[in-house]
Amino acid sequence: MSSLLIADDHPLFRAALRQAAADAVAGAQVREADTLEAVLSALDDAPDTDLVLLDLHMPGNHGLAGLAAIRAQYPGVAVVVVSANDDPRVVRRALDHGAAGYLPKSAGLDELRDAIRAVLACEQWLPASLRGAVARTESTRADADLAARLASLSPQQFRVLTLVAQGLLNKQIADRLDVQERTVKAHLSAIFERLGVRNRTQAGVVLRELELADPSRQLQD
């Protein structure tokens, strides 16, 4: 039985994705989350989840940071990015950071079903309207390097990096992760070395390079 997690803060769109999942995969187990924190908690509870449909701009997620977090901490879980942003450069970045597919929020029910079926069959999926433009969009050297550096971190190191970027101190991180403070310090030393940075501030900057503007908020402004 396939297990899917729908990660979006809009109830109507979650309902559409749930319907598409039910149509695409008979008997699929479908769960929902409306914040990135809830997504990571759900994956902690069910690390054998097959597929996450991840909204790029749900609460707690800042662009590609949530994608990177899931791929680092749960590398066996496929992720399809869901977004109103259909810029081919953003799609290319998502794929470079490990997305198995990219689903515009303008997609119809047939495309939703096709995307779910394709990724569960271990195929990469893009809507026909974006395939040509994305194929012509080259990966940037900086983004490829960033993806490689983040991929070199262990799941626990990525958790530490995320908390560092949030401004937490070593003792706070140790309490949050239920480890000793010296363990956090050891993780930080490894993180600095693997990311090629010298301090906490630089490490946080690396993670913030994954941030993207939310087009829906730009329209509201």
Short mmCIF file of C-alpha atoms in Angstrom, two decimals:
data_model
loop_
_atom_site.label_atom_id
_atom_site.label_comp_id
_atom_site.label_asym_id
_atom_site.label_seq_id
_atom_site.Cartn_x
_atom_site.Cartn_y
_atom_site.Cartn_z
CA MET A 1 0.00 0.00 0.00
CA SER A 2 1.40 3.40 -1.01
CA SER A 3 1.72 6.08 1.65
CA LEU A 4 1.43 9.76 0.72
CA LEU A 5 1.75 12.97 2.72
CA ILE A 6 0.04 16.11 1.41
CA ALA A 7 1.89 19.16 2.70
CA ASP A 8 -0.05 22.35 1.98
CA ASP A 9 -1.71 25.03 4.09
CA HIS A 10 -4.69 25.56 1.78
CA PRO A 11 -7.57 23.18 2.68
CA LEU A 12 -9.19 23.30 -0.76
CA PHE A 13 -5.97 22.41 -2.54
CA ARG A 14 -5.27 19.65 -0.02
CA ALA A 15 -8.71 18.26 -0.81
CA ALA A 16 -7.94 18.31 -4.55
CA LEU A 17 -4.64 16.52 -3.98
CA ARG A 18 -6.34 13.95 -1.74
CA GLN A 19 -8.91 13.25 -4.46
CA ALA A 20 -6.16 12.93 -7.08
CA ALA A 21 -4.23 10.54 -4.83
CA ALA A 22 -7.33 8.40 -4.26
CA ASP A 23 -7.94 8.26 -8.01
CA ALA A 24 -4.30 7.57 -8.87
CA VAL A 25 -3.54 4.84 -6.35
CA ALA A 26 -6.19 2.46 -5.10
CA GLY A 27 -6.07 2.05 -1.35
CA ALA A 28 -3.39 4.69 -0.82
CA GLN A 29 -2.84 5.85 2.74
CA VAL A 30 -3.00 9.65 2.65
CA ARG A 31 -2.09 11.99 5.50
CA GLU A 32 -2.03 15.78 5.59
CA ALA A 33 0.13 18.49 7.16
CA ASP A 34 -0.24 22.27 6.99
CA THR A 35 3.20 23.41 8.26
CA LEU A 36 6.75 22.26 7.60
CA GLU A 37 7.11 21.36 11.28
CA ALA A 38 4.06 19.09 10.96
CA VAL A 39 5.55 17.54 7.81
CA LEU A 40 8.80 16.63 9.55
CA SER A 41 6.90 15.31 12.57
CA ALA A 42 4.72 13.15 10.31
CA LEU A 43 7.81 11.75 8.60
CA ASP A 44 9.37 11.02 11.99
CA ASP A 45 6.26 8.96 12.77
CA ALA A 46 6.18 7.29 9.34
CA PRO A 47 9.66 7.38 7.76
CA ASP A 48 8.57 4.78 5.20
CA THR A 49 6.28 7.34 3.52
CA ASP A 50 6.54 6.93 -0.27
CA LEU A 51 5.74 10.43 -1.47
CA VAL A 52 5.40 13.96 -0.12
CA LEU A 53 3.53 16.61 -2.13
CA LEU A 54 5.25 19.72 -0.77
CA ASP A 55 4.02 23.31 -1.05
CA LEU A 56 7.06 25.57 -1.47
CA HIS A 57 5.54 28.36 0.59
CA MET A 58 3.63 26.66 3.38
CA PRO A 59 4.20 28.04 6.92
CA GLY A 60 7.70 27.23 8.15
CA ASN A 61 8.98 26.48 4.67
CA HIS A 62 11.11 29.08 2.92
CA GLY A 63 11.49 28.18 -0.72
CA LEU A 64 13.64 25.11 -1.21
CA ALA A 65 14.66 24.74 2.45
CA GLY A 66 11.86 22.29 3.22
CA LEU A 67 12.75 20.19 0.20
CA ALA A 68 16.39 20.11 1.25
CA ALA A 69 15.40 19.18 4.81
CA ILE A 70 13.26 16.24 3.70
CA ARG A 71 15.84 14.98 1.23
CA ALA A 72 18.58 15.20 3.87
CA GLN A 73 16.66 13.62 6.72
CA TYR A 74 14.51 11.13 4.78
CA PRO A 75 16.43 10.32 1.58
CA GLY A 76 14.13 7.41 0.75
CA VAL A 77 11.06 9.66 0.51
CA ALA A 78 10.23 11.08 -2.93
CA VAL A 79 9.15 14.73 -3.02
CA VAL A 80 7.02 16.48 -5.61
CA VAL A 81 7.18 20.24 -5.23
CA VAL A 82 3.85 22.05 -5.50
CA SER A 83 3.89 25.77 -6.25
CA ALA A 84 2.17 28.65 -7.98
CA ASN A 85 5.64 29.63 -9.22
CA ASP A 86 6.20 28.15 -12.67
CA ASP A 87 9.48 29.95 -13.44
CA PRO A 88 11.68 27.35 -15.23
CA ARG A 89 14.67 28.52 -13.19
CA VAL A 90 12.86 27.71 -9.95
CA VAL A 91 11.80 24.31 -11.33
CA ARG A 92 15.40 23.57 -12.34
CA ARG A 93 16.62 24.50 -8.85
CA ALA A 94 14.01 22.23 -7.25
CA LEU A 95 15.11 19.30 -9.42
CA ASP A 96 18.76 20.00 -8.65
CA HIS A 97 17.95 19.84 -4.94
CA GLY A 98 16.34 16.45 -5.25
CA ALA A 99 12.70 16.95 -6.22
CA ALA A 100 11.21 14.03 -8.14
CA GLY A 101 8.72 16.30 -9.86
CA TYR A 102 7.21 19.77 -9.98
CA LEU A 103 3.49 20.44 -9.95
CA PRO A 104 2.06 23.91 -10.68
CA LYS A 105 -0.99 24.80 -8.60
CA SER A 106 -2.78 25.55 -11.85
CA ALA A 107 -2.61 21.86 -12.80
CA GLY A 108 -5.85 20.03 -13.52
CA LEU A 109 -6.97 16.81 -11.86
CA ASP A 110 -5.60 14.66 -14.69
CA GLU A 111 -2.13 16.18 -14.27
CA LEU A 112 -2.29 15.70 -10.51
CA ARG A 113 -3.06 12.02 -11.01
CA ASP A 114 -0.38 11.61 -13.67
CA ALA A 115 2.25 13.22 -11.43
CA ILE A 116 1.45 10.97 -8.48
CA ARG A 117 1.46 7.80 -10.59
CA ALA A 118 4.69 8.69 -12.37
CA VAL A 119 6.68 9.51 -9.23
CA LEU A 120 5.41 6.43 -7.39
CA ALA A 121 6.71 4.48 -10.41
CA CYS A 122 10.13 6.08 -9.75
CA GLU A 123 9.88 8.43 -12.73
CA GLN A 124 10.56 12.17 -12.80
CA TRP A 125 7.48 14.22 -13.66
CA LEU A 126 6.99 17.69 -15.08
CA PRO A 127 3.90 19.12 -16.78
CA ALA A 128 4.13 19.17 -20.57
CA SER A 129 3.88 22.97 -20.52
CA LEU A 130 7.18 23.26 -18.63
CA ARG A 131 9.30 20.40 -19.97
CA GLY A 132 10.86 22.27 -22.88
CA ALA A 133 11.66 25.42 -20.92
CA VAL A 134 13.14 23.47 -18.01
CA ALA A 135 15.22 21.32 -20.36
CA ARG A 136 16.70 24.52 -21.83
CA THR A 137 17.47 25.94 -18.38
CA GLU A 138 20.94 25.03 -17.21
CA SER A 139 21.83 24.36 -13.60
CA THR A 140 23.97 27.10 -12.12
CA ARG A 141 27.35 26.13 -10.78
CA ALA A 142 26.57 27.83 -7.47
CA ASP A 143 23.33 25.90 -7.01
CA ALA A 144 24.90 22.59 -7.98
CA ASP A 145 27.67 23.25 -5.45
CA LEU A 146 25.14 24.20 -2.77
CA ALA A 147 23.13 21.03 -3.39
CA ALA A 148 26.27 18.89 -3.16
CA ARG A 149 27.40 20.53 0.08
CA LEU A 150 23.99 20.11 1.72
CA ALA A 151 23.78 16.51 0.51
CA SER A 152 27.07 15.79 2.31
CA LEU A 153 25.44 16.45 5.70
CA SER A 154 23.99 13.65 7.77
CA PRO A 155 20.30 13.90 8.77
CA GLN A 156 21.24 15.00 12.29
CA GLN A 157 23.76 17.54 11.00
CA PHE A 158 21.05 19.04 8.79
CA ARG A 159 18.74 19.33 11.81
CA VAL A 160 21.49 21.16 13.68
CA LEU A 161 22.09 23.47 10.71
CA THR A 162 18.40 24.30 10.52
CA LEU A 163 18.30 25.22 14.20
CA VAL A 164 21.49 27.28 13.88
CA ALA A 165 19.86 29.22 11.03
CA GLN A 166 16.90 29.90 13.36
CA GLY A 167 19.31 31.53 15.82
CA LEU A 168 19.31 28.86 18.54
CA LEU A 169 22.32 28.51 20.83
CA ASN A 170 24.17 25.22 21.37
CA LYS A 171 22.38 24.47 24.65
CA GLN A 172 18.99 25.18 23.09
CA ILE A 173 19.82 22.90 20.16
CA ALA A 174 20.96 20.17 22.54
CA ASP A 175 17.68 20.43 24.48
CA ARG A 176 15.63 20.42 21.28
CA LEU A 177 17.39 17.33 19.89
CA ASP A 178 17.76 15.61 23.28
CA VAL A 179 21.54 15.27 22.96
CA GLN A 180 24.51 16.56 24.95
CA GLU A 181 25.91 19.99 24.18
CA ARG A 182 29.30 18.54 23.21
CA THR A 183 27.51 16.46 20.58
CA VAL A 184 26.10 19.66 19.08
CA LYS A 185 29.60 21.18 19.05
CA ALA A 186 30.95 18.11 17.25
CA HIS A 187 28.16 18.36 14.68
CA LEU A 188 28.90 22.05 14.15
CA SER A 189 32.59 21.35 13.51
CA ALA A 190 31.62 18.79 10.86
CA ILE A 191 29.01 21.14 9.36
CA PHE A 192 31.50 24.00 9.06
CA GLU A 193 34.00 21.72 7.34
CA ARG A 194 31.52 20.19 4.90
CA LEU A 195 29.92 23.51 4.00
CA GLY A 196 33.25 25.30 3.74
CA VAL A 197 32.31 28.00 6.27
CA ARG A 198 33.98 29.34 9.40
CA ASN A 199 31.17 30.21 11.77
CA ARG A 200 27.46 29.94 12.62
CA THR A 201 26.54 33.09 10.74
CA GLN A 202 28.05 31.82 7.50
CA ALA A 203 26.37 28.43 8.00
CA GLY A 204 22.98 30.12 8.38
CA VAL A 205 23.59 32.13 5.21
CA VAL A 206 24.13 28.89 3.28
CA LEU A 207 20.68 27.66 4.24
CA ARG A 208 19.07 31.01 3.44
CA GLU A 209 20.33 30.71 -0.13
CA LEU A 210 17.42 28.30 -0.60
CA GLU A 211 14.81 30.98 0.06
CA LEU A 212 12.46 31.99 -2.76
CA ALA A 213 9.94 34.78 -3.13
CA ASP A 214 6.30 33.72 -2.82
CA PRO A 215 4.51 34.89 -6.01
CA SER A 216 1.12 34.91 -4.29
CA ARG A 217 2.38 37.38 -1.70
CA GLN A 218 3.96 39.52 -4.39
CA LEU A 219 0.55 39.78 -6.05
CA GLN A 220 -1.03 40.78 -2.73
CA ASP A 221 1.59 43.48 -2.24
#
